[in-house]
PDB file of C-alpha atoms in Angstrom:
ATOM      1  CA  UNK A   1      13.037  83.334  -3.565  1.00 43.00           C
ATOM      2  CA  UNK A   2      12.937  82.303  -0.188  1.00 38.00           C
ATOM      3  CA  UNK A   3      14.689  79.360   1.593  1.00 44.00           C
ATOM      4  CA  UNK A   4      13.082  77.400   4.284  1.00 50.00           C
ATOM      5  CA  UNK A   5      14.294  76.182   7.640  1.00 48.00           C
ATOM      6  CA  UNK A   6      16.564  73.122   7.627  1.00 43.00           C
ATOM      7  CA  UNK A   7      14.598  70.450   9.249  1.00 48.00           C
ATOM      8  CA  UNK A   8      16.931  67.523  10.772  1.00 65.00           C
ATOM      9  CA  UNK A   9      17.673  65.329   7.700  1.00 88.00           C
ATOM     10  CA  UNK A  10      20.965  64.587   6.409  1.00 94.00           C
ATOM     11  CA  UNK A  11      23.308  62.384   4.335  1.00 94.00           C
ATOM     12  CA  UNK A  12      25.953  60.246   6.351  1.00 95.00           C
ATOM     13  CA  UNK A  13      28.741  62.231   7.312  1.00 96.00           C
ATOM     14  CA  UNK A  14      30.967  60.427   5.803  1.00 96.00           C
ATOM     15  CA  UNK A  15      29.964  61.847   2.104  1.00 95.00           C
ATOM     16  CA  UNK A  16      29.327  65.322   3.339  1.00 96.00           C
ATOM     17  CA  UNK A  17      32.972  65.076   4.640  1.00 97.00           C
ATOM     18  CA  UNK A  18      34.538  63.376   0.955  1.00 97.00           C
ATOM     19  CA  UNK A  19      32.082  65.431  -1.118  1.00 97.00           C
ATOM     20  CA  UNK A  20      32.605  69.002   0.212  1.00 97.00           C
ATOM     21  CA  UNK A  21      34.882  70.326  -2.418  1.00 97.00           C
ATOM     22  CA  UNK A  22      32.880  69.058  -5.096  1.00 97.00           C
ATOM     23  CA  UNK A  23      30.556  71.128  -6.674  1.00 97.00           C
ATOM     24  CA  UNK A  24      29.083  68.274  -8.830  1.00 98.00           C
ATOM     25  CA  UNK A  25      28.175  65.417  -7.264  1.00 98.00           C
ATOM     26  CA  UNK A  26      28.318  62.787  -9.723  1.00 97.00           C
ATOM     27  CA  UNK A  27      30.809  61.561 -12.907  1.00 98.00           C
ATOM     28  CA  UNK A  28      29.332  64.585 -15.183  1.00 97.00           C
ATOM     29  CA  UNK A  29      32.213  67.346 -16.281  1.00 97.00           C
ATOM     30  CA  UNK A  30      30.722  71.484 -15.909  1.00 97.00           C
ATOM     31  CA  UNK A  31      31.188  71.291 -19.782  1.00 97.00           C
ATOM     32  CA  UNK A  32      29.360  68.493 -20.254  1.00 98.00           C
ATOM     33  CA  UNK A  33      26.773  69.966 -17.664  1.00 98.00           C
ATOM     34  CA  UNK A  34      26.867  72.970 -20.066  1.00 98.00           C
ATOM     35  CA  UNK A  35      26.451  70.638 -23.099  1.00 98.00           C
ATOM     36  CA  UNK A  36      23.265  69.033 -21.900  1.00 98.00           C
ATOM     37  CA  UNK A  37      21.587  72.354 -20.957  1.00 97.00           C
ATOM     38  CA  UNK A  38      22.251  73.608 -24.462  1.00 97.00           C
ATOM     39  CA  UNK A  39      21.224  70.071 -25.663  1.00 98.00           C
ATOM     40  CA  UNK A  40      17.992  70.515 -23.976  1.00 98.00           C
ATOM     41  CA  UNK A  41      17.043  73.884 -25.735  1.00 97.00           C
ATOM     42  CA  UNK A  42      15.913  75.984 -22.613  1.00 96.00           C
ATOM     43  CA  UNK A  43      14.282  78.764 -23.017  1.00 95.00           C
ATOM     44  CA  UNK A  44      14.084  81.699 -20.733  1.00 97.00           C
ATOM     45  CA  UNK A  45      11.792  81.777 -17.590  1.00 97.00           C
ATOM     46  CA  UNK A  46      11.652  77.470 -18.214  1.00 98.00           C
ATOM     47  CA  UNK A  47      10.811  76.158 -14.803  1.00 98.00           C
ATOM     48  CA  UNK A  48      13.092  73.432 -13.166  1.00 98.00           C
ATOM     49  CA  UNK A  49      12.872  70.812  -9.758  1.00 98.00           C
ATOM     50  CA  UNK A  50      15.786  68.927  -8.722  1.00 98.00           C
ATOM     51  CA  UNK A  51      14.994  66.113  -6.780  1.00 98.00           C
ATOM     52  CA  UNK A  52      18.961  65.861  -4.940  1.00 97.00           C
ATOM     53  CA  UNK A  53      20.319  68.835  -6.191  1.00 98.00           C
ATOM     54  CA  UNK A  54      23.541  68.797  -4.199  1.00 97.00           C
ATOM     55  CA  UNK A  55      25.224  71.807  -4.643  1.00 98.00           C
ATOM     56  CA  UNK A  56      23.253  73.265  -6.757  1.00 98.00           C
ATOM     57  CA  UNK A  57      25.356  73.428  -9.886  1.00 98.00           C
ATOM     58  CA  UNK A  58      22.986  72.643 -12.643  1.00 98.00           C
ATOM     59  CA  UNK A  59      20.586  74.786 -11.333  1.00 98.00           C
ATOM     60  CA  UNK A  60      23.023  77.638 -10.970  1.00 98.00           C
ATOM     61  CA  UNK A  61      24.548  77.538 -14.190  1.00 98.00           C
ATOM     62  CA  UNK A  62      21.645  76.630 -16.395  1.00 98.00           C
ATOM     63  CA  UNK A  63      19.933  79.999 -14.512  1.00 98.00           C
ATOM     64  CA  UNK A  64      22.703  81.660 -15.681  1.00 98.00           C
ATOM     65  CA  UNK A  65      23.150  80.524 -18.820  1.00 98.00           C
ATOM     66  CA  UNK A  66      19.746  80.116 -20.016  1.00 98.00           C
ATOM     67  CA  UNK A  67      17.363  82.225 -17.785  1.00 98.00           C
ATOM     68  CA  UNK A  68      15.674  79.151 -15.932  1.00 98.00           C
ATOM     69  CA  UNK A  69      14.272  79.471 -12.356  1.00 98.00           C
ATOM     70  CA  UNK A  70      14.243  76.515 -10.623  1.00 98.00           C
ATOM     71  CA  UNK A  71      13.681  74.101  -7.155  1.00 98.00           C
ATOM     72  CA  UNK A  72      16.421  72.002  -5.724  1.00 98.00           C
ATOM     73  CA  UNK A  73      15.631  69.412  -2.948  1.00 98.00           C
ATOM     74  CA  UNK A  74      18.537  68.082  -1.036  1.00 97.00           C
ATOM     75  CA  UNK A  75      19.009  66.065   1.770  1.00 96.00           C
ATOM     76  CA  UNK A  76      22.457  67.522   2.502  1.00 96.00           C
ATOM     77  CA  UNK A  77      22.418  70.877   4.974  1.00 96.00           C
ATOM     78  CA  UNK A  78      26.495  71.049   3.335  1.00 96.00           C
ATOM     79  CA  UNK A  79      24.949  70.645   0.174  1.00 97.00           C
ATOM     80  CA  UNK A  80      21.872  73.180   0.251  1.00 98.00           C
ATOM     81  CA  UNK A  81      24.530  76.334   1.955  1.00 98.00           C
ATOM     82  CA  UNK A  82      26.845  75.243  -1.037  1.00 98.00           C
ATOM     83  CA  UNK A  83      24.187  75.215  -3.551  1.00 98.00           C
ATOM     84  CA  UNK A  84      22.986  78.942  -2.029  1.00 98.00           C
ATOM     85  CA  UNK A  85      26.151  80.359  -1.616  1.00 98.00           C
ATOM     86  CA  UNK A  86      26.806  79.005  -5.515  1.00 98.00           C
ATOM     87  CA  UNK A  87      23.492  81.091  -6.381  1.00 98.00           C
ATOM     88  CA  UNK A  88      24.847  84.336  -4.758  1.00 98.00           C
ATOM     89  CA  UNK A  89      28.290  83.775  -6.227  1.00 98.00           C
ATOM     90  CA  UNK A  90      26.729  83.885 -10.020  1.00 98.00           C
ATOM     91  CA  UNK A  91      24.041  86.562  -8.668  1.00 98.00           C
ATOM     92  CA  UNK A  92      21.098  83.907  -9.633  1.00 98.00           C
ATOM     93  CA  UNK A  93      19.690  83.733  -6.121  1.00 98.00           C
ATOM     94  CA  UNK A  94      16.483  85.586  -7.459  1.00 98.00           C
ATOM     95  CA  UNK A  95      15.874  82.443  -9.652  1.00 98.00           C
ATOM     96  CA  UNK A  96      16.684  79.492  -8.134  1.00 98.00           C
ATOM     97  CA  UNK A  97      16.303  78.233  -4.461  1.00 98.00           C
ATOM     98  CA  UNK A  98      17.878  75.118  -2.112  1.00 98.00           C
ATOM     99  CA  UNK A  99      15.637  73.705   0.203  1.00 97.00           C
ATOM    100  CA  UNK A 100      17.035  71.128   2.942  1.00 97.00           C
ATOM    101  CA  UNK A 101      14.436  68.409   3.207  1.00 95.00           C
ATOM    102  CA  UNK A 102      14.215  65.139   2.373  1.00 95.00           C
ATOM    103  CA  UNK A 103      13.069  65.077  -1.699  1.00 95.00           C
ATOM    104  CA  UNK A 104      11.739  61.217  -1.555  1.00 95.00           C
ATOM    105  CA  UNK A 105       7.939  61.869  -2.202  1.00 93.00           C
ATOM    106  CA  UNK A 106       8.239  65.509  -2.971  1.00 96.00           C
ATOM    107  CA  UNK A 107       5.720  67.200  -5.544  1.00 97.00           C
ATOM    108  CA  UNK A 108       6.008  70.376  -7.038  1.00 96.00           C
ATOM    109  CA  UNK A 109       2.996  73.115  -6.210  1.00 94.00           C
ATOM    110  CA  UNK A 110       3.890  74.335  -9.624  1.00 93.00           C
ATOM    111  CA  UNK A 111       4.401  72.476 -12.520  1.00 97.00           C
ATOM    112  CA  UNK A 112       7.909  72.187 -14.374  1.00 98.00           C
ATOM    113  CA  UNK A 113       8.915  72.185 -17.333  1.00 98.00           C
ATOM    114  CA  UNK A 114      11.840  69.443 -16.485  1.00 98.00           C
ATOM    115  CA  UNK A 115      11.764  67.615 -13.672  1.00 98.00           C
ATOM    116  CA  UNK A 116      15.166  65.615 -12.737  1.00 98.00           C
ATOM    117  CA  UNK A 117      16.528  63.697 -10.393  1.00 98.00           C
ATOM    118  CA  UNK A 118      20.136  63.209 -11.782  1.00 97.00           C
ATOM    119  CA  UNK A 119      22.070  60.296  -9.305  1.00 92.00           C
ATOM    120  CA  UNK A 120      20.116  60.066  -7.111  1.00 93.00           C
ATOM    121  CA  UNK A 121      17.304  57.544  -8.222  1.00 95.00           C
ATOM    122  CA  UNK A 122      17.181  55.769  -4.652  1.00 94.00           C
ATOM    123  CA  UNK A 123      14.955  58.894  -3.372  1.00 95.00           C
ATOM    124  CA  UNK A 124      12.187  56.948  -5.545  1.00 95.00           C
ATOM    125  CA  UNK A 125      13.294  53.341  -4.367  1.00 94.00           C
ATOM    126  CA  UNK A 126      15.026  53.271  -8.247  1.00 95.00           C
ATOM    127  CA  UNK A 127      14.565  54.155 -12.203  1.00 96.00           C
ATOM    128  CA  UNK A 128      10.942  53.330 -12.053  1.00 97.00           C
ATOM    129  CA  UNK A 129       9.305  54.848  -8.923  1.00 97.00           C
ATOM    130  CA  UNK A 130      11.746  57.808  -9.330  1.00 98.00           C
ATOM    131  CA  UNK A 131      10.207  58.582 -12.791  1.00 98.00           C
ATOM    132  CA  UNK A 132       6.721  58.254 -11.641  1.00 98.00           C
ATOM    133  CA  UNK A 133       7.408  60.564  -8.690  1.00 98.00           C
ATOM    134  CA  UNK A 134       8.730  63.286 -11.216  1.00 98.00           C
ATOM    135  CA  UNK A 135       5.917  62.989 -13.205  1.00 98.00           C
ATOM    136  CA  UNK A 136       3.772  63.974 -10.712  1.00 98.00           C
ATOM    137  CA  UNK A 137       5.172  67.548 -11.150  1.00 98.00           C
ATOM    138  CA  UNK A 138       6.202  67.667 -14.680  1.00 98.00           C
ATOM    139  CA  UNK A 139       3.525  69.482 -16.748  1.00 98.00           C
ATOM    140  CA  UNK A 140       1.949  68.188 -20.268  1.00 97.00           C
ATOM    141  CA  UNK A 141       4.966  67.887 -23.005  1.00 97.00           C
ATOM    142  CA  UNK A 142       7.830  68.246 -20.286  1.00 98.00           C
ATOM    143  CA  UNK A 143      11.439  66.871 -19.608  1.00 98.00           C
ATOM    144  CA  UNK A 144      12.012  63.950 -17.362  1.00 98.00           C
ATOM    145  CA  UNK A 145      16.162  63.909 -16.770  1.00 98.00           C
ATOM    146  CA  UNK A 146      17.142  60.860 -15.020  1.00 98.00           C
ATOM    147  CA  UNK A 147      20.843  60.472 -13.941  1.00 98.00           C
ATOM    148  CA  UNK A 148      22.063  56.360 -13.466  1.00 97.00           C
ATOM    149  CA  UNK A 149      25.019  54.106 -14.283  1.00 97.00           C
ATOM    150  CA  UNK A 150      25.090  51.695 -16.405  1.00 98.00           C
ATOM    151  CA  UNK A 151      27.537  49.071 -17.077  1.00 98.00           C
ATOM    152  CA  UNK A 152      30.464  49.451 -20.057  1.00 97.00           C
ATOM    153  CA  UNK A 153      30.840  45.949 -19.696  1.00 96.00           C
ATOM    154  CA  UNK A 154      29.336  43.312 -18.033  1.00 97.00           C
ATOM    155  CA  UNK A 155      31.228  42.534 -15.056  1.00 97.00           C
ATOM    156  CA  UNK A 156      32.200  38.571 -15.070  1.00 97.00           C
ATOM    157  CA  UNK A 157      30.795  38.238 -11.079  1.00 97.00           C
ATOM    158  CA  UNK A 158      28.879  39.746  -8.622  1.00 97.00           C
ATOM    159  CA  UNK A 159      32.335  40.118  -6.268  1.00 97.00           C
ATOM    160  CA  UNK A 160      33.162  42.695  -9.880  1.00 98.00           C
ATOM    161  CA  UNK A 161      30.099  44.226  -9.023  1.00 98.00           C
ATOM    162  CA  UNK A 162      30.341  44.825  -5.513  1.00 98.00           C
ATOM    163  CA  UNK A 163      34.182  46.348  -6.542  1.00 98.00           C
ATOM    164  CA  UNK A 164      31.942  49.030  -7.809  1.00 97.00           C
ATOM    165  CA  UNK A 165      30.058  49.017  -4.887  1.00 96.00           C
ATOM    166  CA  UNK A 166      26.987  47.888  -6.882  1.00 96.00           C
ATOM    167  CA  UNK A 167      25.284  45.155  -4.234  1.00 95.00           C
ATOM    168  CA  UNK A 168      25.207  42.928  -7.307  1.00 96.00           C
ATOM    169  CA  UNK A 169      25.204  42.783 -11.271  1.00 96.00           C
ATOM    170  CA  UNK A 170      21.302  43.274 -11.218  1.00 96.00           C
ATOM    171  CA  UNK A 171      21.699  46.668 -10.066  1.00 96.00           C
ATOM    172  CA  UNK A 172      22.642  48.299 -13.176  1.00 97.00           C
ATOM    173  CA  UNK A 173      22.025  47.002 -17.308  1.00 98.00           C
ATOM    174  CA  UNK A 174      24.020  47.339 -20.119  1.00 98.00           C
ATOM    175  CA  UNK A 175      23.592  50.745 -21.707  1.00 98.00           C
ATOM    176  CA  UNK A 176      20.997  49.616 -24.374  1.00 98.00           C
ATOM    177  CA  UNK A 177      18.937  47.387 -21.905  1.00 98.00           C
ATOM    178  CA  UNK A 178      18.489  50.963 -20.418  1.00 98.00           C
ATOM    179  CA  UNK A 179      17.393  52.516 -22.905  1.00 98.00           C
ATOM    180  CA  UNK A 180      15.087  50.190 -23.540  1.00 98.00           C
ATOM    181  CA  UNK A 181      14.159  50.385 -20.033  1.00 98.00           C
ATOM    182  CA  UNK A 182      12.307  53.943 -20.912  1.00 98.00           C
ATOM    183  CA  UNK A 183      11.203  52.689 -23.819  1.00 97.00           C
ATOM    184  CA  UNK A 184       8.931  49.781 -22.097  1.00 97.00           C
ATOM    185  CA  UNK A 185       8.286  52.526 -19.064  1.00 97.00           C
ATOM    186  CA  UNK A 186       6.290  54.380 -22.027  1.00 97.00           C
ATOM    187  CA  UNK A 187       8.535  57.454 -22.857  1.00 98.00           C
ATOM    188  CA  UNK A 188      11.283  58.182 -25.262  1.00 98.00           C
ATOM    189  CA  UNK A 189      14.644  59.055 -24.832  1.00 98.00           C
ATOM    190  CA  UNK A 190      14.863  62.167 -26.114  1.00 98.00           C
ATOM    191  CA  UNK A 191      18.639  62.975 -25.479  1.00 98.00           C
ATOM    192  CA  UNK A 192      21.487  61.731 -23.691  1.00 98.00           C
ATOM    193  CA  UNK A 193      24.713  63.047 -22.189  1.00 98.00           C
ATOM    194  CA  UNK A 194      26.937  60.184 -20.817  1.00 98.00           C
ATOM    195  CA  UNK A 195      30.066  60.397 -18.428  1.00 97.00           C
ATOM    196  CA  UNK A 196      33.873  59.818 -19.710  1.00 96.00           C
ATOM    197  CA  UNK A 197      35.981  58.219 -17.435  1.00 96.00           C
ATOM    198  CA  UNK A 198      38.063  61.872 -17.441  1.00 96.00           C
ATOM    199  CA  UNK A 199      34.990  62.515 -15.675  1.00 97.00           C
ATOM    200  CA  UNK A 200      34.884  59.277 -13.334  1.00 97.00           C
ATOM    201  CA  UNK A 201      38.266  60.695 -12.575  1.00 98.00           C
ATOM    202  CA  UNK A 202      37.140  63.886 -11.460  1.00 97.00           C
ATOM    203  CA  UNK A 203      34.558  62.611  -9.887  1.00 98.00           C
ATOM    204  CA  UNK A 204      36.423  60.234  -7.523  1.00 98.00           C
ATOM    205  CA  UNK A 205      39.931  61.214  -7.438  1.00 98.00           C
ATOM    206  CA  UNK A 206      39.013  65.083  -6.011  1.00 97.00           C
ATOM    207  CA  UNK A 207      37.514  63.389  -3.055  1.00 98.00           C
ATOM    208  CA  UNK A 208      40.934  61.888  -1.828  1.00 98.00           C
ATOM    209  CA  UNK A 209      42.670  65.533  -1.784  1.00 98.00           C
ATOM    210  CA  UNK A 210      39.991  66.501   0.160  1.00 98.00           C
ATOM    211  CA  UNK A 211      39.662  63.263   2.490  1.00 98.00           C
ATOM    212  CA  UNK A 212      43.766  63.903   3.093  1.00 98.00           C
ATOM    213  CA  UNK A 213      43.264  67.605   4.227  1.00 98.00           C
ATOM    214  CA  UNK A 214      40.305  66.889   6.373  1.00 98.00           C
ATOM    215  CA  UNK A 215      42.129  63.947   8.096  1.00 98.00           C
ATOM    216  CA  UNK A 216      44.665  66.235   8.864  1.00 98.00           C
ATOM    217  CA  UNK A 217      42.649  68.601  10.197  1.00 98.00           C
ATOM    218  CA  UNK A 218      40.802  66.377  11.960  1.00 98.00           C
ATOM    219  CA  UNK A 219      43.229  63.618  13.420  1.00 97.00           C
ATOM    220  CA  UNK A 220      41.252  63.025  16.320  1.00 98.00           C
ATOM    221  CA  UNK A 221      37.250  63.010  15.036  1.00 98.00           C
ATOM    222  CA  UNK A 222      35.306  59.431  15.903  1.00 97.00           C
ATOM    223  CA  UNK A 223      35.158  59.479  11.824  1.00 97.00           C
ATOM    224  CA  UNK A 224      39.114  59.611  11.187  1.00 98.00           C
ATOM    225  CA  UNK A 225      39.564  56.235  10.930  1.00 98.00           C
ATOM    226  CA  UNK A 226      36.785  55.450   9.015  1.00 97.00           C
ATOM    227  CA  UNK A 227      37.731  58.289   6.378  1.00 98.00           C
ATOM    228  CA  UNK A 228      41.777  56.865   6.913  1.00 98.00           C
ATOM    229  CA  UNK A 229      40.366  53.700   5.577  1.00 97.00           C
ATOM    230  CA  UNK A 230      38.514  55.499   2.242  1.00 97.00           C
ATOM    231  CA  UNK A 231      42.012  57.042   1.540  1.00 98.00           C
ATOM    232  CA  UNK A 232      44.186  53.663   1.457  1.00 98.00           C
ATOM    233  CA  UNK A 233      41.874  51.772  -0.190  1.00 98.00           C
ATOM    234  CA  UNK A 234      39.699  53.929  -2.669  1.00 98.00           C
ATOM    235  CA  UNK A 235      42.121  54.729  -5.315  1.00 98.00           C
ATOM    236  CA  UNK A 236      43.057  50.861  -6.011  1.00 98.00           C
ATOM    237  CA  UNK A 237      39.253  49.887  -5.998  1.00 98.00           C
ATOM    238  CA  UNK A 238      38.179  52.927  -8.212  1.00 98.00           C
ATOM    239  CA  UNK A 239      41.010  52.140 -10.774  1.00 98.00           C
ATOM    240  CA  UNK A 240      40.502  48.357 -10.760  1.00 98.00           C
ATOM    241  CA  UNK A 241      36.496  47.750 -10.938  1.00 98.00           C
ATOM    242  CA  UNK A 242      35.016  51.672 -11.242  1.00 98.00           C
ATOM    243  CA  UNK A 243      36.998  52.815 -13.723  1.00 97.00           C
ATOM    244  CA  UNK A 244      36.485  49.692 -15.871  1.00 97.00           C
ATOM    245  CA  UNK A 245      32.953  48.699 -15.653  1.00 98.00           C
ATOM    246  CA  UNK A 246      31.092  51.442 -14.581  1.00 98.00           C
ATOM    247  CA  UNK A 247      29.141  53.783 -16.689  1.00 98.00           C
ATOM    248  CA  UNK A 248      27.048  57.195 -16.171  1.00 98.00           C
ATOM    249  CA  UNK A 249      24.672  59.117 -17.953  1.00 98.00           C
ATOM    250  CA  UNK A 250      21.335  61.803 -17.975  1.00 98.00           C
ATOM    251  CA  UNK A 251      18.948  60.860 -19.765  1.00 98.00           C
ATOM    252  CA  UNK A 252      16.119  62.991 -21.485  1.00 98.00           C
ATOM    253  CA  UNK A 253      12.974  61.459 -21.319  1.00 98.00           C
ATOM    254  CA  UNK A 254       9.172  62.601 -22.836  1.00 98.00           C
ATOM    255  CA  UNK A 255       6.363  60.941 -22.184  1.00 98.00           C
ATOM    256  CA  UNK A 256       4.649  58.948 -25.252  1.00 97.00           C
TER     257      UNK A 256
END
């Protein structure tokens, strides 16, 4: 498969630069990544987009693993060379492919057999529109996967919320309200694979290694100060509101 040319699009800096040792961008663990491809029973040659695919590990590994091909869309030039130099690395390059472009609005030419946008529901202005956009290259009987948070607990405020850097406690619901989101959207959940906080933890605290050997690398960039800033204060907001409050999960969806 072919890659295209990068057309100028990116992520701010600022999470290609605390991001770039990750090579899953969100609170899910590879093993649970693992468990939800099993979970999803994929067969061999079973076509997959992924609407902000990062670096390309669920692609990768589910090739791997279970024969898929599949599309990633990422905004992220970081990202996409990560996510191709991930295919090489497991010799699936012949089966999946990383295009650099914007994914808000994108349709697949060829229908899929899942279509999932896993964290990064915004490309679809949220849960709703991000659905409907997948649909739109998902073929009869397919796989919607839909990555979100959700809250553990209700935080008691909207300055709780914004800890979690939610902009307020309307953002998320309450694991069931979710699911019962999908449910009034006209599909079923179908499965579900949700985040630990071991994997909140490996999610956030693998960016501050990273932030402290860039930063010393890099004493003198206009971001240092900025990123400085991430590094005092992140680990005390993550374990205070985060950690608590916060919950993750991909959801399987099938249209009714």
């Amino acid at each position: 498969m072919s890659s295209d040319p990068a057309p100028p699009v990116d992520i701010p800096r600022i999470f290609n630069i605390m991001e770039s040792a990750h090579r899953i961008h969100n609170p899910i663990t590879p093993e649970k990544l693992a468990t939800l491809g099993a979970a999803l029973r994929l067969k061999p040659g079973a076509h997959v987009l992924d609407l902000g695919s990062g670096s390309g590990e669920m692609l990768c590994t589910w090739a791997r693993d279970h024969g898929i091909t599949g599309v990633g869309i990422d905004m992220s030039p970081v990202f996409t060379a990560q996510a191709r130099r991930r295919a090489e690395e497991l010799g699936v390059a012949d089966r999946v492919a990383f295009l650099h472009r914007d994914a808000a609005g994108y349709v697949s030419e060829e229908k899929v057999c899942v279509a999932a946008c896993v964290g990064a529901t915004w490309i679809g202005g949220g849960v709703d529109g991000t659905i409907e956009l997948l649909t739109r290259s998902l073929r009869d009987g397919g796989i919607i996967l839909i990555g979100e948070p959700f809250w553990r607990q209700l935080p008691p405020s909207d300055d709780v919320a914004k800890g979690c850097l939610a902009h307020s406690l309307s953002d998320f619901l309450l694991l069931p309200d979710l699911l019962a989101s999908f449910g009034r959207l006209g599909y079923d959940v179908v499965e579900m694979v949700l985040a630990d906080q071991d994997g909140w933890d490996r999610y956030e605290a693998a960016k501050w290694l990273t932030i402290r050997h860039w930063l010393a690398a890099n004493p003198d960039d206009e971001l240092a100060h900025e990123v400085r800033a991430k590094l005092t204060s992140e680990p005390v907001r993550y374990a205070t509101y985060t950690r608590e409050y916060l919950g993750w999960g991909v959801f399987a969806l099938m249209a009714r």
